[in-house]
């Protein structure tokens, strides 16, 4: 089983990423359960604005799109900014919009029989809003969202320290992240054993 984590931090590599640090907890648990995990830091790529899969020349999204289709599990990891997902996360979701009309050989939307979850960090409140926005978009695209397929960390309300600078709350976020990984693997395995059919005409 394969998983793709798209880190939607605003910080280009090699800057430390709070969001990546929490995502690494989920990645470790996925790996412990035999899942092969790849991470993409979207801000490092040239993801052109638009809602098509390929906006060449110079568009890096087609390679990410291919990685999504090679994976049974997708994790979108985003910081909170002004109570919302990052602009990078919004760009990723907009590019995934094209997948709604893409189908496999059996007429199913290409996101069918794939599961997804969300990792969120921020030094302000708004985690549940960010999770809801991203999960809602992924459901529209066709992904299955298992119960409790998310984890977050913040010390809101208001401004505060970063995840990497403060250990408070890490135990809860890590436990929730391990639960997220377990639920993603369980539902992905169930869908592999009994895939969803194409939508009725």
Coordinates of C-alpha atoms in Angstrom, one line a residue:
X1 CA 0.0 0.0 0.0
X2 CA 1.3 3.5 -0.8
X3 CA 0.6 6.9 0.7
X4 CA 1.3 10.4 -0.5
X5 CA 1.6 13.3 1.9
X6 CA 1.4 16.8 0.3
X7 CA 2.8 19.3 2.7
X8 CA 1.3 22.7 2.1
X9 CA 3.5 24.8 4.3
X10 CA 4.4 28.2 3.0
X11 CA 8.1 27.6 3.8
X12 CA 10.3 26.4 0.9
X13 CA 12.9 23.6 1.6
X14 CA 15.1 23.3 3.5
X15 CA 13.4 25.5 6.1
X16 CA 12.0 23.6 9.1
X17 CA 8.2 23.0 8.8
X18 CA 6.0 22.7 11.8
X19 CA 3.4 21.0 9.6
X20 CA 5.9 18.5 8.4
X21 CA 6.9 17.7 12.0
X22 CA 3.4 16.7 12.9
X23 CA 2.9 14.9 9.6
X24 CA 6.0 12.9 10.4
X25 CA 4.1 11.3 13.3
X26 CA 1.4 10.1 10.9
X27 CA 4.1 9.0 8.4
X28 CA 5.9 6.9 11.1
X29 CA 2.6 5.1 12.0
X30 CA 1.8 4.5 8.4
X31 CA 5.3 3.0 7.9
X32 CA 4.9 0.8 11.0
X33 CA 1.7 -0.6 9.3
X34 CA 3.6 -1.5 6.1
X35 CA 2.7 1.6 4.0
X36 CA 5.2 3.1 1.7
X37 CA 5.1 6.9 2.1
X38 CA 6.3 9.7 -0.1
X39 CA 6.2 13.4 0.8
X40 CA 5.9 16.3 -1.5
X41 CA 6.4 19.9 -0.4
X42 CA 4.1 21.7 -2.7
X43 CA 5.7 25.2 -2.3
X44 CA 8.9 23.9 -3.8
X45 CA 7.1 23.1 -7.1
X46 CA 5.8 25.3 -9.9
X47 CA 2.0 24.6 -9.5
X48 CA 0.4 26.8 -12.0
X49 CA -3.0 28.4 -11.2
X50 CA -6.0 26.6 -12.8
X51 CA -8.3 23.6 -12.6
X52 CA -6.8 21.4 -15.3
X53 CA -4.5 18.4 -14.7
X54 CA -1.8 19.7 -17.1
X55 CA -1.1 23.3 -17.8
X56 CA 2.3 22.8 -19.5
X57 CA 4.8 24.2 -20.2
X58 CA 6.5 24.5 -16.9
X59 CA 3.7 23.0 -14.8
X60 CA 4.9 20.6 -12.0
X61 CA 1.4 19.4 -11.1
X62 CA 1.1 16.5 -13.6
X63 CA 3.9 14.6 -11.7
X64 CA 2.1 15.2 -8.4
X65 CA -1.2 14.0 -10.0
X66 CA 0.5 10.8 -11.1
X67 CA 1.8 10.2 -7.5
X68 CA -1.8 10.7 -6.2
X69 CA -3.1 8.0 -8.6
X70 CA -0.3 5.7 -7.5
X71 CA -1.4 5.9 -3.9
X72 CA -4.3 4.4 -2.0
X73 CA -3.9 7.1 0.8
X74 CA -3.6 10.8 0.5
X75 CA -2.7 13.2 3.4
X76 CA -3.0 16.9 2.9
X77 CA -1.0 18.7 5.6
X78 CA -1.6 22.4 6.0
X79 CA -0.9 25.2 8.5
X80 CA -3.7 27.6 9.5
X81 CA -3.4 31.1 8.3
X82 CA -6.1 33.7 9.2
X83 CA -8.4 30.8 10.1
X84 CA -8.1 29.1 6.8
X85 CA -5.9 26.5 4.9
X86 CA -2.8 27.9 3.5
X87 CA -2.8 29.4 0.0
X88 CA -0.7 26.5 -1.1
X89 CA -3.3 24.0 0.1
X90 CA -5.9 25.9 -1.8
X91 CA -3.8 25.7 -5.0
X92 CA -3.4 22.0 -4.5
X93 CA -7.2 21.5 -4.1
X94 CA -7.9 23.7 -7.1
X95 CA -5.6 21.6 -9.3
X96 CA -7.3 18.4 -8.0
X97 CA -10.6 19.8 -9.2
X98 CA -9.9 18.3 -12.6
X99 CA -10.0 14.8 -11.1
X100 CA -13.8 15.1 -10.6
X101 CA -14.2 14.5 -14.3
X102 CA -11.4 11.9 -14.7
X103 CA -12.5 8.3 -14.7
X104 CA -10.8 4.9 -14.7
X105 CA -11.4 2.1 -17.2
X106 CA -14.6 1.1 -15.3
X107 CA -16.1 4.6 -15.4
X108 CA -15.3 5.4 -11.8
X109 CA -14.0 8.8 -10.7
X110 CA -10.2 8.3 -10.3
X111 CA -10.4 9.3 -6.6
X112 CA -12.8 6.5 -5.8
X113 CA -11.4 3.7 -3.6
X114 CA -8.8 6.0 -2.3
X115 CA -8.8 7.5 1.3
X116 CA -7.6 10.8 2.5
X117 CA -7.0 12.7 5.8
X118 CA -5.7 16.0 7.0
X119 CA -2.9 17.2 9.3
X120 CA -3.1 20.8 10.6
X121 CA -0.8 23.0 12.6
X122 CA -1.1 26.7 13.6
X123 CA -0.5 29.1 16.4
X124 CA -4.1 30.3 16.2
X125 CA -7.5 28.6 16.5
X126 CA -9.3 27.4 13.4
X127 CA -8.1 23.8 13.1
X128 CA -11.6 22.3 12.8
X129 CA -12.5 24.8 10.1
X130 CA -9.3 24.0 8.1
X131 CA -10.0 20.2 8.5
X132 CA -13.6 20.7 7.4
X133 CA -12.7 22.8 4.3
X134 CA -10.1 20.3 3.1
X135 CA -12.1 17.2 3.8
X136 CA -15.2 18.7 2.1
X137 CA -13.1 19.4 -1.0
X138 CA -11.7 15.9 -1.0
X139 CA -15.1 14.3 -0.6
X140 CA -16.3 16.3 -3.6
X141 CA -13.4 15.0 -5.7
X142 CA -14.3 11.4 -4.7
X143 CA -12.0 10.4 -1.9
X144 CA -13.3 8.5 1.1
X145 CA -12.7 10.2 4.5
X146 CA -12.6 7.7 7.4
X147 CA -13.8 8.7 10.8
X148 CA -11.2 10.6 12.8
X149 CA -8.8 10.8 9.8
X150 CA -7.1 14.0 11.0
X151 CA -4.8 15.4 13.6
X152 CA -4.0 19.0 14.6
X153 CA -2.0 21.1 17.0
X154 CA -2.4 24.7 18.1
X155 CA -2.3 26.7 21.4
X156 CA -5.0 29.2 20.4
X157 CA -6.9 31.3 20.6
X158 CA -4.7 34.0 19.3
X159 CA -1.0 34.0 18.4
X160 CA 1.3 31.7 20.2
X161 CA 4.4 29.4 19.8
X162 CA 5.0 27.1 16.9
X163 CA 4.8 23.3 17.1
X164 CA 8.5 22.9 16.9
X165 CA 9.1 25.4 19.7
X166 CA 6.6 24.1 22.4
X167 CA 6.0 20.5 23.6
X168 CA 2.6 21.3 25.1
X169 CA -0.1 19.2 23.4
X170 CA 2.2 17.0 21.5
X171 CA 1.1 13.8 23.2
X172 CA -2.5 14.4 22.2
X173 CA -1.7 15.3 18.7
X174 CA 0.6 12.3 18.3
X175 CA -2.0 9.9 19.7
X176 CA -4.6 11.4 17.3
X177 CA -2.2 11.2 14.5
X178 CA -1.5 7.5 15.1
X179 CA -5.3 6.9 15.2
X180 CA -5.6 8.8 11.9
X181 CA -3.0 6.5 10.3
X182 CA -4.7 3.3 11.6
X183 CA -8.1 4.4 10.3
X184 CA -6.7 5.4 6.9
X185 CA -5.0 2.0 6.5
X186 CA -8.1 0.1 7.7
X187 CA -10.5 1.8 5.3
X188 CA -8.0 1.7 2.4
X189 CA -7.7 -2.1 2.9
X190 CA -11.5 -2.5 3.1
X191 CA -11.9 -0.6 -0.2
X192 CA -9.2 -2.7 -1.9
X193 CA -11.1 -5.8 -0.8
X194 CA -14.5 -4.5 -1.9
X195 CA -14.1 -1.5 -4.3
X196 CA -16.9 1.0 -4.9
X197 CA -18.7 0.7 -8.2
X198 CA -19.0 3.4 -10.8
X199 CA -21.8 5.9 -10.0
X200 CA -25.3 4.9 -11.3
X201 CA -26.4 6.4 -14.6

